[in-house]
Amino acid sequence: DAYTIADMANWPWVRIPKGAGVKIDDYPRVKRWLAEIDARPAVKRGMLVLDRYRKLEEGGEMSKETREILYGKAQFKKR
């Protein structure tokens, strides 16, 4: 019943079953688990951040600094 590191580690890989060719309706317990994780307030906030960066990539304006942080050598720089 607890939210654990296993949930955090697996959710990103399992959250798009269609992309993996999986029919989620065939797995009702996994479908329920996904819905529970999706409903968590922190997950919703994190997805809003992801959506913001996706919109930038799809034609919005991304600063050179942001692009470097996300995709360049700066992503490996210790802060």
Coordinates of N, CA, C and O in Angstrom, one line a residue:
D1 N 0.8 -1.2 0.0 CA 0.0 0.0 0.0 C 0.8 1.3 0.0 O 0.3 2.3 -0.3
A2 N 2.1 1.2 0.3 CA 3.0 2.3 0.4 C 3.6 2.7 -1.0 O 3.8 1.8 -1.8
Y3 N 3.9 3.9 -1.2 CA 4.5 4.4 -2.4 C 6.0 4.2 -2.1 O 6.6 4.7 -1.2
T4 N 6.7 3.4 -3.0 CA 8.1 3.1 -2.7 C 9.0 3.5 -3.9 O 8.5 3.9 -5.0
I5 N 10.2 3.3 -3.7 CA 11.2 3.5 -4.7 C 11.0 2.6 -5.9 O 11.2 3.0 -7.1
A6 N 10.4 1.4 -5.7 CA 10.0 0.5 -6.8 C 9.0 1.2 -7.7 O 9.0 1.1 -8.9
D7 N 8.0 1.8 -7.1 CA 7.0 2.6 -7.9 C 7.6 3.7 -8.7 O 7.3 3.8 -9.9
M8 N 8.5 4.4 -8.1 CA 9.2 5.5 -8.7 C 10.0 5.1 -9.9 O 10.1 5.7 -11.0
A9 N 10.7 4.0 -9.7 CA 11.6 3.5 -10.7 C 10.9 2.8 -11.9 O 11.3 2.9 -13.0
N10 N 9.8 2.1 -11.6 CA 9.1 1.4 -12.7 C 8.0 2.2 -13.4 O 7.8 1.9 -14.6
W11 N 7.4 3.1 -12.8 CA 6.3 3.9 -13.4 C 6.7 4.5 -14.7 O 5.9 4.4 -15.7
P12 N 7.8 5.2 -14.8 CA 8.1 5.8 -16.2 C 8.2 4.7 -17.3 O 7.9 5.0 -18.4
W13 N 8.6 3.5 -17.0 CA 8.8 2.5 -18.0 C 7.4 1.8 -18.3 O 7.2 1.3 -19.4
V14 N 6.5 1.8 -17.4 CA 5.2 1.1 -17.6 C 4.1 2.1 -18.0 O 3.1 1.6 -18.5
R15 N 4.3 3.3 -17.8 CA 3.2 4.3 -18.0 C 2.7 4.4 -19.4 O 1.6 5.0 -19.6
I16 N 3.4 4.0 -20.4 CA 2.9 4.1 -21.8 C 2.8 2.7 -22.4 O 3.7 2.3 -23.2
P17 N 1.9 1.9 -22.0 CA 1.8 0.5 -22.4 C 1.6 0.3 -23.9 O 2.2 -0.6 -24.5
K18 N 0.8 1.2 -24.5 CA 0.6 1.1 -25.9 C 1.8 1.2 -26.7 O 2.0 0.5 -27.7
G19 N 2.8 2.1 -26.3 CA 4.0 2.2 -27.0 C 4.9 0.9 -27.0 O 5.7 0.7 -27.8
A20 N 4.6 0.1 -26.0 CA 5.3 -1.2 -25.9 C 4.5 -2.3 -26.5 O 4.9 -3.5 -26.4
G21 N 3.3 -2.0 -27.1 CA 2.5 -3.0 -27.7 C 1.7 -3.8 -26.7 O 1.4 -5.0 -27.0
V22 N 1.5 -3.3 -25.5 CA 0.8 -4.0 -24.4 C -0.6 -3.5 -24.3 O -0.8 -2.3 -24.3
K23 N -1.6 -4.4 -24.3 CA -3.0 -4.1 -24.0 C -3.2 -4.0 -22.5 O -3.3 -5.0 -21.9
I24 N -3.2 -2.8 -22.0 CA -3.3 -2.6 -20.5 C -4.5 -3.2 -20.0 O -4.6 -3.7 -18.8
D25 N -5.6 -3.3 -20.7 CA -6.9 -3.9 -20.2 C -6.7 -5.4 -19.9 O -7.5 -5.9 -19.1
D26 N -5.7 -6.0 -20.5 CA -5.4 -7.4 -20.1 C -4.7 -7.5 -18.8 O -4.6 -8.7 -18.3
Y27 N -4.3 -6.4 -18.2 CA -3.6 -6.4 -16.9 C -4.3 -5.5 -15.9 O -3.8 -4.4 -15.7
P28 N -5.5 -5.8 -15.4 CA -6.3 -4.9 -14.6 C -5.5 -4.4 -13.3 O -5.7 -3.2 -12.9
R29 N -4.7 -5.2 -12.7 CA -4.0 -4.8 -11.5 C -2.9 -3.8 -11.9 O -2.7 -2.8 -11.1
V30 N -2.3 -4.0 -13.0 CA -1.3 -3.0 -13.5 C -2.0 -1.7 -13.8 O -1.5 -0.6 -13.5
K31 N -3.1 -1.8 -14.5 CA -3.9 -0.6 -14.9 C -4.3 0.2 -13.6 O -4.2 1.4 -13.6
R32 N -4.7 -0.5 -12.6 CA -5.1 0.2 -11.4 C -3.9 0.8 -10.7 O -4.0 2.0 -10.3
W33 N -2.8 0.1 -10.7 CA -1.5 0.7 -10.1 C -1.1 2.0 -10.9 O -0.8 3.0 -10.3
L34 N -1.2 1.9 -12.2 CA -0.9 3.1 -13.0 C -1.8 4.3 -12.7 O -1.3 5.4 -12.5
A35 N -3.0 4.0 -12.5 CA -4.0 5.1 -12.2 C -3.7 5.6 -10.8 O -3.8 6.9 -10.6
E36 N -3.3 4.8 -9.9 CA -3.0 5.3 -8.5 C -1.7 6.2 -8.6 O -1.7 7.2 -7.9
I37 N -0.7 5.8 -9.3 CA 0.5 6.6 -9.4 C 0.2 7.9 -10.1 O 0.6 9.0 -9.7
D38 N -0.5 7.8 -11.2 CA -0.9 9.0 -12.0 C -1.7 10.0 -11.1 O -1.6 11.2 -11.4
A39 N -2.4 9.6 -10.2 CA -3.3 10.4 -9.3 C -2.5 11.2 -8.2 O -3.0 12.1 -7.6
R40 N -1.2 10.7 -8.0 CA -0.4 11.4 -7.0 C -0.1 12.8 -7.3 O 0.3 13.1 -8.4
P41 N -0.3 13.7 -6.4 CA -0.1 15.2 -6.7 C 1.4 15.4 -7.2 O 1.5 16.2 -8.1
A42 N 2.3 14.8 -6.6 CA 3.7 15.0 -7.0 C 4.0 14.5 -8.4 O 4.7 15.2 -9.2
V43 N 3.4 13.5 -8.8 CA 3.5 12.9 -10.1 C 2.8 13.9 -11.1 O 3.4 14.2 -12.2
K44 N 1.7 14.4 -10.8 CA 1.0 15.4 -11.6 C 1.9 16.6 -11.8 O 2.0 17.1 -12.9
R45 N 2.5 17.1 -10.8 CA 3.4 18.3 -10.9 C 4.6 18.0 -11.8 O 5.0 18.8 -12.6
G46 N 5.1 16.8 -11.6 CA 6.3 16.4 -12.4 C 5.9 16.3 -13.9 O 6.7 16.7 -14.8
M47 N 4.7 15.8 -14.2 CA 4.3 15.7 -15.6 C 4.1 17.0 -16.2 O 4.3 17.2 -17.4
L48 N 3.7 18.0 -15.4 CA 3.5 19.4 -15.9 C 4.9 20.0 -16.3 O 5.0 20.6 -17.4
V49 N 5.9 19.6 -15.6 CA 7.3 20.1 -16.0 C 7.7 19.4 -17.3 O 8.2 20.1 -18.2
L50 N 7.4 18.1 -17.4 CA 7.8 17.4 -18.6 C 7.0 18.0 -19.8 O 7.6 18.2 -20.9
D51 N 5.7 18.3 -19.6 CA 4.9 18.8 -20.7 C 5.5 20.2 -21.1 O 5.5 20.5 -22.3
R52 N 5.9 21.0 -20.2 CA 6.5 22.3 -20.5 C 7.7 22.1 -21.4 O 7.8 22.8 -22.4
Y53 N 8.6 21.2 -21.1 CA 9.8 21.0 -21.9 C 9.4 20.4 -23.3 O 10.0 20.7 -24.3
R54 N 8.4 19.5 -23.3 CA 8.0 19.0 -24.6 C 7.4 20.1 -25.5 O 7.7 20.1 -26.7
K55 N 6.7 21.0 -25.0 CA 6.1 22.1 -25.7 C 7.2 23.0 -26.3 O 7.2 23.4 -27.4
L56 N 8.3 23.2 -25.5 CA 9.4 23.9 -26.0 C 10.1 23.2 -27.2 O 10.5 23.9 -28.1
E57 N 10.2 21.9 -27.1 CA 10.8 21.1 -28.2 C 10.0 21.1 -29.4 O 10.5 21.0 -30.5
E58 N 8.7 21.3 -29.3 CA 7.8 21.2 -30.4 C 7.6 22.5 -31.1 O 6.6 22.7 -31.9
G59 N 8.4 23.5 -30.9 CA 8.3 24.7 -31.6 C 8.3 25.9 -30.7 O 8.4 27.1 -31.2
G60 N 8.3 25.7 -29.4 CA 8.4 26.9 -28.5 C 9.8 27.3 -28.4 O 10.7 26.7 -29.1
E61 N 10.1 28.3 -27.7 CA 11.4 28.8 -27.6 C 12.1 28.3 -26.4 O 11.7 28.5 -25.3
M62 N 13.2 27.6 -26.7 CA 14.0 27.0 -25.6 C 15.4 27.8 -25.6 O 16.0 27.9 -26.7
S63 N 15.8 28.3 -24.5 CA 17.0 29.1 -24.5 C 18.2 28.1 -24.7 O 18.1 26.9 -24.5
K64 N 19.3 28.7 -25.2 CA 20.5 27.9 -25.4 C 20.9 27.3 -24.1 O 21.4 26.1 -24.1
E65 N 20.8 28.0 -23.0 CA 21.2 27.5 -21.7 C 20.3 26.2 -21.3 O 20.9 25.2 -20.9
T66 N 19.0 26.3 -21.5 CA 18.2 25.2 -21.2 C 18.5 24.0 -22.1 O 18.6 22.9 -21.6
R67 N 18.7 24.2 -23.4 CA 19.0 23.1 -24.3 C 20.3 22.5 -23.9 O 20.5 21.3 -23.9
E68 N 21.3 23.3 -23.5 CA 22.6 22.7 -23.1 C 22.4 21.9 -21.8 O 23.0 20.8 -21.7
I69 N 21.6 22.4 -20.9 CA 21.4 21.6 -19.6 C 20.7 20.3 -19.9 O 21.1 19.2 -19.3
L70 N 19.7 20.3 -20.8 CA 19.0 19.1 -21.1 C 19.7 18.1 -22.0 O 19.6 16.9 -21.8
Y71 N 20.4 18.6 -23.0 CA 21.0 17.7 -24.0 C 22.5 17.8 -24.2 O 23.1 16.9 -24.8
G72 N 23.1 18.8 -23.6 CA 24.5 19.0 -23.9 C 25.4 18.5 -22.8 O 25.0 17.7 -21.9
K73 N 26.6 18.9 -22.8 CA 27.6 18.5 -21.8 C 27.2 19.0 -20.4 O 27.6 18.4 -19.4
A74 N 26.4 20.0 -20.3 CA 26.1 20.6 -19.0 C 25.2 19.6 -18.2 O 25.2 19.8 -17.0
Q75 N 24.5 18.7 -18.9 CA 23.7 17.8 -18.1 C 24.5 16.9 -17.2 O 24.0 16.3 -16.2
F76 N 25.8 16.8 -17.4 CA 26.7 15.9 -16.6 C 27.5 16.8 -15.6 O 28.3 16.2 -14.8
K77 N 27.4 18.1 -15.7 CA 28.1 19.0 -14.8 C 27.6 18.9 -13.4 O 26.4 18.9 -13.2
K78 N 28.5 18.8 -12.5 CA 28.1 18.8 -11.1 C 27.8 20.2 -10.7 O 28.5 21.2 -11.0
R79 N 26.7 20.3 -9.9 CA 26.2 21.7 -9.5 C 26.3 21.8 -8.1 O 26.1 21.0 -7.3

